[in-house]
Short mmCIF file of C-alpha atoms and ligand atoms in Angstrom, two decimals:
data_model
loop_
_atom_site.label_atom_id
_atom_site.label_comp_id
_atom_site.label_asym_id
_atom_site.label_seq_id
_atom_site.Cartn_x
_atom_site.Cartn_y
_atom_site.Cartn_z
CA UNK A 1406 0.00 0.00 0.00
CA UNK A 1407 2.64 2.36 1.00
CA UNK A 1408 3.98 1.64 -2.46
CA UNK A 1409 1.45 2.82 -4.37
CA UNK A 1410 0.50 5.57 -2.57
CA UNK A 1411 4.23 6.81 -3.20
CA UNK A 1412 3.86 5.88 -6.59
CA UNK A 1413 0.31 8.24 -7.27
CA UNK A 1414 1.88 11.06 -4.91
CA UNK A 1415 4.59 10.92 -6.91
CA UNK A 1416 3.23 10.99 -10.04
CA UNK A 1417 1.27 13.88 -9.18
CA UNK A 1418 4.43 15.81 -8.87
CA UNK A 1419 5.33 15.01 -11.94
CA UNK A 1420 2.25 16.16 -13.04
CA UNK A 1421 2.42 19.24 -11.83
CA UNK A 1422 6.31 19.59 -13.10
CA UNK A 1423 4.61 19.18 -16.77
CA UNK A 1424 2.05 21.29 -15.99
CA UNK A 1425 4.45 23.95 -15.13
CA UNK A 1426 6.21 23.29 -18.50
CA UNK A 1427 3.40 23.07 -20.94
CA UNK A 1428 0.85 26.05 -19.13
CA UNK A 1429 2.07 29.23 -20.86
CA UNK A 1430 1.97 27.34 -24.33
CA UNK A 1431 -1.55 26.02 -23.68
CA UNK A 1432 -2.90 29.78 -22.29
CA UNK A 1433 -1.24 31.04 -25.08
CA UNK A 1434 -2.54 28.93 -27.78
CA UNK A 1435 -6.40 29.87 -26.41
CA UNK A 1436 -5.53 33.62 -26.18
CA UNK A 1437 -5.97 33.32 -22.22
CA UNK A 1438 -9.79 31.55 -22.60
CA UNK A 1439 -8.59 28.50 -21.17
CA UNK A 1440 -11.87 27.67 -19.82
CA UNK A 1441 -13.56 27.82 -23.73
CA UNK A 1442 -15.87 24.88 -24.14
CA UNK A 1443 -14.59 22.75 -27.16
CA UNK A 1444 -16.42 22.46 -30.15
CA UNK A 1445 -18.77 19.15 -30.08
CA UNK A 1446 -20.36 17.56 -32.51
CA UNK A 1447 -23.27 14.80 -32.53
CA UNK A 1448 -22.82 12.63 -34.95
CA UNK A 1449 -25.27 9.38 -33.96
CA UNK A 1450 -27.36 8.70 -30.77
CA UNK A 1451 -23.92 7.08 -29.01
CA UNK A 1452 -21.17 8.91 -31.12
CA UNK A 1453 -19.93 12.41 -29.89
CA UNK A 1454 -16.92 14.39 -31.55
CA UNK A 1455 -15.11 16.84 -29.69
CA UNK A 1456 -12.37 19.27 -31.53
CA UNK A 1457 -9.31 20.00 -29.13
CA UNK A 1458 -6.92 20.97 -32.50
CA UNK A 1459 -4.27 18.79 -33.00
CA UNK A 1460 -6.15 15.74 -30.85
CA UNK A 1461 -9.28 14.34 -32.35
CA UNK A 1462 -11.31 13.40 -29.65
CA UNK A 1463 -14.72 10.64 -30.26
CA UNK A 1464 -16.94 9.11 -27.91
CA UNK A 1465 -18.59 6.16 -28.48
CA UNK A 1466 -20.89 4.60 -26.30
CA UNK A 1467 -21.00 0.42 -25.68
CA UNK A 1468 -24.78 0.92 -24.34
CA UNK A 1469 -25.54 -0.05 -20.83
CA UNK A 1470 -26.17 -2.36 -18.29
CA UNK A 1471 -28.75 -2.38 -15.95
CA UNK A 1472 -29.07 -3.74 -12.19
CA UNK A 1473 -31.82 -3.33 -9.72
CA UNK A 1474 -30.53 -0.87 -6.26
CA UNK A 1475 -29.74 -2.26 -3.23
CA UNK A 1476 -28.04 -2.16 0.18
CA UNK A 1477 -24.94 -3.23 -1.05
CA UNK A 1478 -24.10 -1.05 -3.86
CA UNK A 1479 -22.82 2.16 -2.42
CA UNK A 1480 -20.96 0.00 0.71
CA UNK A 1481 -20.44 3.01 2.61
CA UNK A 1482 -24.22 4.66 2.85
CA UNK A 1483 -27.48 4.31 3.89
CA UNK A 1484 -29.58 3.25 1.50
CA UNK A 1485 -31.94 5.96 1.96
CA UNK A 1486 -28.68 8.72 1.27
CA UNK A 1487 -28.58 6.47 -1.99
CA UNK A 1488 -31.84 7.11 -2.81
CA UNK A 1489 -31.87 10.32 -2.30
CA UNK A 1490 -29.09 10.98 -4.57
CA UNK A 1491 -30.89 9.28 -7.13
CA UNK A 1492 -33.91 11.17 -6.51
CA UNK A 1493 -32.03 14.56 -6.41
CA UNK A 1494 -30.64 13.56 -10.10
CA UNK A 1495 -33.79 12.44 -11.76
CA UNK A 1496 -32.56 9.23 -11.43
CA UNK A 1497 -35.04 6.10 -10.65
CA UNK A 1498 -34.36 4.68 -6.96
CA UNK A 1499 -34.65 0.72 -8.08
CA UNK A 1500 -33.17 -0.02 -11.36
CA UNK A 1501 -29.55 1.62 -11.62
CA UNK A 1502 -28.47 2.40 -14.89
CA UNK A 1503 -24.85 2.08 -15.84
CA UNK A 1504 -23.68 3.70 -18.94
CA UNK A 1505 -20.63 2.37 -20.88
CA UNK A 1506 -18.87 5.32 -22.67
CA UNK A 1507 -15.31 4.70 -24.54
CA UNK A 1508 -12.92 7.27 -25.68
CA UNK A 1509 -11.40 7.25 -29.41
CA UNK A 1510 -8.28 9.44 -29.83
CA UNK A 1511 -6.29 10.43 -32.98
CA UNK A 1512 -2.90 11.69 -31.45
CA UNK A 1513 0.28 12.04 -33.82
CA UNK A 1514 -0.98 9.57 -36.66
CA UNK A 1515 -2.28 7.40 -33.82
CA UNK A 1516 -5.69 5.81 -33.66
CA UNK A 1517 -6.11 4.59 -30.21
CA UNK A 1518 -9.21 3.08 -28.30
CA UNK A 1519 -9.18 3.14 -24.60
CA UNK A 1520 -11.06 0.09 -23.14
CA UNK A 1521 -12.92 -2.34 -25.31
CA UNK A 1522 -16.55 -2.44 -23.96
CA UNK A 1523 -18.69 -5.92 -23.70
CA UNK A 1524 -18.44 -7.31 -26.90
CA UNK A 1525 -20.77 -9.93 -27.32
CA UNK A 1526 -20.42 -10.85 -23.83
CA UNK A 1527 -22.49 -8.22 -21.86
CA UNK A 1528 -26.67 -7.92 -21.61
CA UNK A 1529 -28.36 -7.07 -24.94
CA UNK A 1530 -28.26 -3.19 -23.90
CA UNK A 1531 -24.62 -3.26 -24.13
CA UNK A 1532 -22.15 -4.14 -26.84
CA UNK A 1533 -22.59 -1.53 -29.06
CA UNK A 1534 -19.13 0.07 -29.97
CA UNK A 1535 -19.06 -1.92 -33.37
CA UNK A 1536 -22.11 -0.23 -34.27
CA UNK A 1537 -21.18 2.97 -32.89
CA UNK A 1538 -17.77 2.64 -34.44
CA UNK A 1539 -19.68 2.26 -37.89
CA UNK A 1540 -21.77 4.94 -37.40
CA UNK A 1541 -18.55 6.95 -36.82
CA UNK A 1542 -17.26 5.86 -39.98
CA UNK A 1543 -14.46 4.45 -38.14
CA UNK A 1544 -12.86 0.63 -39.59
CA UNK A 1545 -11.85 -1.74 -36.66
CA UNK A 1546 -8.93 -2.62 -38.73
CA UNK A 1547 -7.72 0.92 -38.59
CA UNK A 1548 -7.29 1.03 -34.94
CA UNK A 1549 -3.45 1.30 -34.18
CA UNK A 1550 -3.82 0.92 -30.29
CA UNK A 1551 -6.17 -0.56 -27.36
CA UNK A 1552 -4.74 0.91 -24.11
CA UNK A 1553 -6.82 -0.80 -20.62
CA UNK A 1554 -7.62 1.21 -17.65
CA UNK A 1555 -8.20 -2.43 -15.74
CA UNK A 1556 -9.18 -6.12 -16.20
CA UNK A 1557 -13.42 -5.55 -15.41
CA UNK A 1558 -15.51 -7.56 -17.88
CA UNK A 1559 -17.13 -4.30 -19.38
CA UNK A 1560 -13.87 -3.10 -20.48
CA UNK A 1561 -12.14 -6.51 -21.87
CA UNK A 1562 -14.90 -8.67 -23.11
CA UNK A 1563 -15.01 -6.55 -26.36
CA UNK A 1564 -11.19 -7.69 -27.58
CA UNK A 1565 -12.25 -11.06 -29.00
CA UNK A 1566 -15.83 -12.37 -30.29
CA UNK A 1567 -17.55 -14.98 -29.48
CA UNK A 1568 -15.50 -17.27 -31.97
CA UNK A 1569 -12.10 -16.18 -30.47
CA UNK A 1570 -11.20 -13.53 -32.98
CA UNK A 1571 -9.47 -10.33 -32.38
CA UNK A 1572 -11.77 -7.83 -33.32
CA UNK A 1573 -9.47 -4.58 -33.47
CA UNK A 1574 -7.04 -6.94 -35.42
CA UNK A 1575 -4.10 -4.51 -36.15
CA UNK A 1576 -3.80 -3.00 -33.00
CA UNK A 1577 -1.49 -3.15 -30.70
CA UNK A 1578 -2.31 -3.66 -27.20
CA UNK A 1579 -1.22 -1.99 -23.73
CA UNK A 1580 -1.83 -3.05 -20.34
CA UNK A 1581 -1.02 -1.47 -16.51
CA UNK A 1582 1.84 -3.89 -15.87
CA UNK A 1583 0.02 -4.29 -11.96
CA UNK A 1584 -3.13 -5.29 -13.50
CA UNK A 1585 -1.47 -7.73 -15.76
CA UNK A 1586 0.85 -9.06 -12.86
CA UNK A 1587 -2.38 -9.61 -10.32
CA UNK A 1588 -5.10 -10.87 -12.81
CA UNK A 1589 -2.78 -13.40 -14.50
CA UNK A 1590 -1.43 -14.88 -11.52
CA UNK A 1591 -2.65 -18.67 -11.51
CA UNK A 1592 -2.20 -18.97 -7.98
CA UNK A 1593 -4.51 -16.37 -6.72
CA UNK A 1594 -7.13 -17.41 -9.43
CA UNK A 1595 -7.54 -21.06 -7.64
CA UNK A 1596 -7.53 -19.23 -4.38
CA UNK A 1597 -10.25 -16.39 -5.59
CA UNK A 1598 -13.77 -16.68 -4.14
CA UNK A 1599 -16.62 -18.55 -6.24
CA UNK A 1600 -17.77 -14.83 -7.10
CA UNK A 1601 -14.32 -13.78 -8.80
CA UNK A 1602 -13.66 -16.60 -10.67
CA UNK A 1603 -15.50 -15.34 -13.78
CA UNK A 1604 -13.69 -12.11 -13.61
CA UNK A 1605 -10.50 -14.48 -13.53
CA UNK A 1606 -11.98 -16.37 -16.79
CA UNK A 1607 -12.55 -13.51 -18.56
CA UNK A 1608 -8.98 -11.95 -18.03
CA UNK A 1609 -8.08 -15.89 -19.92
CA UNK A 1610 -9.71 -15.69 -22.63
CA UNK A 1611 -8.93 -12.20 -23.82
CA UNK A 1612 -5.22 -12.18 -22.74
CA UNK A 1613 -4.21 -16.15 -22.14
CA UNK A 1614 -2.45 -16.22 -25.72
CA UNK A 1615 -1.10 -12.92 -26.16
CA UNK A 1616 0.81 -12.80 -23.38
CA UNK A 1617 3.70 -12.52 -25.89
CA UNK A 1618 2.69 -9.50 -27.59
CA UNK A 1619 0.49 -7.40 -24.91
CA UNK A 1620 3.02 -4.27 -24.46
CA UNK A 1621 2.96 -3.37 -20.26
CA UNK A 1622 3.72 -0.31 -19.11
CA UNK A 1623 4.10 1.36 -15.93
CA UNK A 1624 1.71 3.48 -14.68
CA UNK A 1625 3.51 6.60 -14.62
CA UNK A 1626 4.69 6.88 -17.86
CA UNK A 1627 4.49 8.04 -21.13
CA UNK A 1628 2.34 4.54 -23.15
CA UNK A 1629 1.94 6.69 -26.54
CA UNK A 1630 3.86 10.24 -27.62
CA UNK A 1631 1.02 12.48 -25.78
CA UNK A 1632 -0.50 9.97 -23.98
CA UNK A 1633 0.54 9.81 -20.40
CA UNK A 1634 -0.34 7.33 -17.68
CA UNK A 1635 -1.43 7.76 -14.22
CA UNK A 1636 -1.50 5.25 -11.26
CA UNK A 1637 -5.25 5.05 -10.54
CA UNK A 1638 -4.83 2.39 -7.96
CA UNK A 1639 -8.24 0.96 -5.89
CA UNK A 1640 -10.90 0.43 -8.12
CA UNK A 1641 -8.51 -2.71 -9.15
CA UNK A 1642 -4.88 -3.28 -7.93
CA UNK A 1643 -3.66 -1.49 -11.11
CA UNK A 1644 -6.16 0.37 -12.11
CA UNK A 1645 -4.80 3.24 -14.60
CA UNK A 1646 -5.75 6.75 -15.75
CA UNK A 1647 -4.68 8.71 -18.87
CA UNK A 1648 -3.72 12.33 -19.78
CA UNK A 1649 -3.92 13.25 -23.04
CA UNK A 1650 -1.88 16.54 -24.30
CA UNK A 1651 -1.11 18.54 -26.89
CA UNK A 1652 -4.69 19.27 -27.86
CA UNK A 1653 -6.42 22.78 -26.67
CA UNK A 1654 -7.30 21.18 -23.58
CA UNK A 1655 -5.46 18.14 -21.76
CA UNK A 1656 -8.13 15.63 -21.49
CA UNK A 1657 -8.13 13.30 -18.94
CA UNK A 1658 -9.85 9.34 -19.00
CA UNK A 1659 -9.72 8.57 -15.32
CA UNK A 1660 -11.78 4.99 -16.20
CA UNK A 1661 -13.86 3.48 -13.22
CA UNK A 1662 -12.54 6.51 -10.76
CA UNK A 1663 -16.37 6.77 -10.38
CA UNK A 1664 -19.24 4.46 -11.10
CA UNK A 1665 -22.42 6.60 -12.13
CA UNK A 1666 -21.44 10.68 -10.93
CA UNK A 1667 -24.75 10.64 -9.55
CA UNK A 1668 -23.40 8.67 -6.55
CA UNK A 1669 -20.11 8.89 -6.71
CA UNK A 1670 -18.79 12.35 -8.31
CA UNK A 1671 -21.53 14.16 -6.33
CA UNK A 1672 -20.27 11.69 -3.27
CA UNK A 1673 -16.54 10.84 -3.65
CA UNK A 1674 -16.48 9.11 0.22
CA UNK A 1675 -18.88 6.69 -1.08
CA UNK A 1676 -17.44 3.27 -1.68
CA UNK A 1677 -19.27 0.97 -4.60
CA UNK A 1678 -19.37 -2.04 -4.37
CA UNK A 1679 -16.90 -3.01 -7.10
CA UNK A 1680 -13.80 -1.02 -5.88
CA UNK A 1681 -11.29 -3.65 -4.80
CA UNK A 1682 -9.76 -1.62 -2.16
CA UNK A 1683 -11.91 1.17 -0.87
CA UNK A 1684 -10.30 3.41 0.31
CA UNK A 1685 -7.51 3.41 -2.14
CA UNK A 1686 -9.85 4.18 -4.54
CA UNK A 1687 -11.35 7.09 -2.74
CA UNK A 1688 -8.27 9.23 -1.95
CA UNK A 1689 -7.26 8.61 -5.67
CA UNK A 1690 -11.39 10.00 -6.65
CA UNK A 1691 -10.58 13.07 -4.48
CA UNK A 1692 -7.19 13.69 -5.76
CA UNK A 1693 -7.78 13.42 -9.56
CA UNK A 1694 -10.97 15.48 -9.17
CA UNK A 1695 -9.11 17.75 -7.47
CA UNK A 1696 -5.90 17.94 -9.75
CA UNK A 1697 -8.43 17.75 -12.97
CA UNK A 1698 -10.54 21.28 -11.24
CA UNK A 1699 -7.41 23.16 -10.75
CA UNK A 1700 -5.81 22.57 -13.83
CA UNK A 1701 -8.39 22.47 -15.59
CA UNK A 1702 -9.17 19.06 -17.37
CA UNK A 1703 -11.65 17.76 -19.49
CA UNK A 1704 -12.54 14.68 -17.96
CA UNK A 1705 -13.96 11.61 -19.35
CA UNK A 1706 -14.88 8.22 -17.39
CA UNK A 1707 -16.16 4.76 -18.50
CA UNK A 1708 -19.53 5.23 -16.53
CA UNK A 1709 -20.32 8.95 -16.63
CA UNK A 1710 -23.63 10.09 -18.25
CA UNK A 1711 -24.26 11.55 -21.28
CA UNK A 1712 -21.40 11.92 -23.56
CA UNK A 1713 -19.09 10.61 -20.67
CA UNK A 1714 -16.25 13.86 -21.28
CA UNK A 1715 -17.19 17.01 -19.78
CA UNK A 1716 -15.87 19.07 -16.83
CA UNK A 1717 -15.95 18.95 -13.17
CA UNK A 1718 -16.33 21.96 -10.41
CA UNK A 1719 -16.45 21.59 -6.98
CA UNK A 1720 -20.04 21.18 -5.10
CA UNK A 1721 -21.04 20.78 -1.24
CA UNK A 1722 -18.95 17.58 -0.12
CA UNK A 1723 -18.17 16.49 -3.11
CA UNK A 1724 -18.12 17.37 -7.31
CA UNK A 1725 -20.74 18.11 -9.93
CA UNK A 1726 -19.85 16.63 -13.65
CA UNK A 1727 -21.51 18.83 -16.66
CA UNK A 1728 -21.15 16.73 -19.62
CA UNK A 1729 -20.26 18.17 -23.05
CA UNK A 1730 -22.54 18.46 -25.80
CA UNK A 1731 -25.55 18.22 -23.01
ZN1 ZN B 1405 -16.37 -0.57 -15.30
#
């Protein structure tokens, strides 16, 4: 734990060294509006295009998934709190909805996908990024790059169909080296609990054979030129974020930081049930909303509403989340 924790912290310096560096060009470039909106564009029901210059910016949605509220899902609440949270949003109080939202970046002749969605693996509401990658006008075989935030089911299922194939055939792939290291351990798969062993399955059958090939990285570093990675840690053991620069606004895909911002921008102490180490997770939640308000982010996360990039300012305890392109 202390580890990590040294790891994040000192990531976050770096951060801030770069931030230092690349500030007056960025202010510059924006003739001191560095709070302008970008330009968005709606280009299908689930496709969104956002101009930051020089980085091409698409999200596609991979549907969503649905699961009835209870006790258990925020771990750290009463479920009336919950409710209430839902209520304040517009939100219904017994059927959760969980939106799956993945970035698309073109960076220096790059075209990279972060996270893979469901596939054909996920309830009939999800799987959609082929479609929404068609209705994009975007080729699977063109993708250069699939860089994971973490192992989850949502975000790996979508690598391979049903009949084994890779279906983003071309692309090379990059994984947190922690994630890699604790998912693909055989050991602590035959000790896992009944309830994680399909989470251990479905880290086999996407990864088992390529375990040759998958490029792992260190959270921390540089995976891509402009795309930077950040140690995420808590959600999963090496769970990963990513700064993109050298657009008109860095744009940040901080993954599963949150579940839906309902509960958990608006609420950052609260806990949900999937984060592997709680707390972990939360001090990371309040640090990269914090570092992402003062220097002025875009942020984009796997389970955020609406077009899933947007920006964040503080509010009461915790964070609101405005979503581009409403
Ligand atoms: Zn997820």
């Amino acid at each position: 734990m202390q580890l990590s924790r040294r790891g994040f912290l000192s990531t976050g310096a770096a951060m801030g060294a770069l931030w230092v560096m690349g500030g007056a060009g960025v202010l510059g470039a924006l003739g001191g509006c560095a709070a302008a909106a970008p330009r968005t564009s709606k280009v299908a029901p689930g496709v969104t295009h956002v101009d930051l210059g020089a980085v091409r910016v698409t999200m596609l949605s991979d549907g969503y998934g649905q699961r009835p509220l209870d006790a258990n899902f925020v771990r750290n609440a009463p479920l009336a709190e919950v409710q209430a949270a839902l209520r304040e949003a517009g939100l219904s109080t017994e059927t959760l909805t969980i939106p799956y939202t993945i970035p698309y970046v073109e960076i220096g002749g790059q075209r990279v996908l972060f996270d893979v969605g469901n596939g054909e693996f996920g309830a009939a509401t999800a799987g959609k990024l082929l479609e929404n990658l068609a209705a994009a006008g975007i080729d699977p075989k063109s993708i250069t790059a699939v860089v994971f935030s973490h192992f989850h089911g949502d975000h790996i299922n979508g690598l391979r169909n049903k009949a084994g194939n890779l279906v983003f055939p071309n692309a090379k792939l990059y994984v947190p080296e922690p994630e890699w290291a604790w998912w693909m351990d055989d050991a602590r798969m035959a000790a896992a609990p009944e309830a994680m062993k399909n989470a251990f399955a479905a880290t086999r059958r996407v990864f088992a054979s390529l375990a040759g090939t998958v490029q792992r990285f260190t959270p921390g570093n540089a995976v891509l030129p402009g795309v930077r990675s950040l140690a995420a840690f808590g959600h999963t053991p090496g769970h990963t974020a990513f700064l993109i620069e050298g657009g008109t606004r860095p744009f940040l895909f901080w993954g599963d930081t949150t579940n839906i911002a309902a509960l958990f921008v608006r609420n950052p102490d609260w806990a949900v049930t999937f984060d592997m180490d709680a707390e972990k997770a939360r001090l990371v939640r309040r640090q990269l909303s914090e570092t992402a308000i003062r220097e002025n982010w875009l942020v984009a996360g796997y389970h955020l509403p609406g077009s899933a990039v947007g920006t964040l300012a503080p509010r009461g305890k915790g964070y609101e989340f405005t979503p581009l392109g409403g």
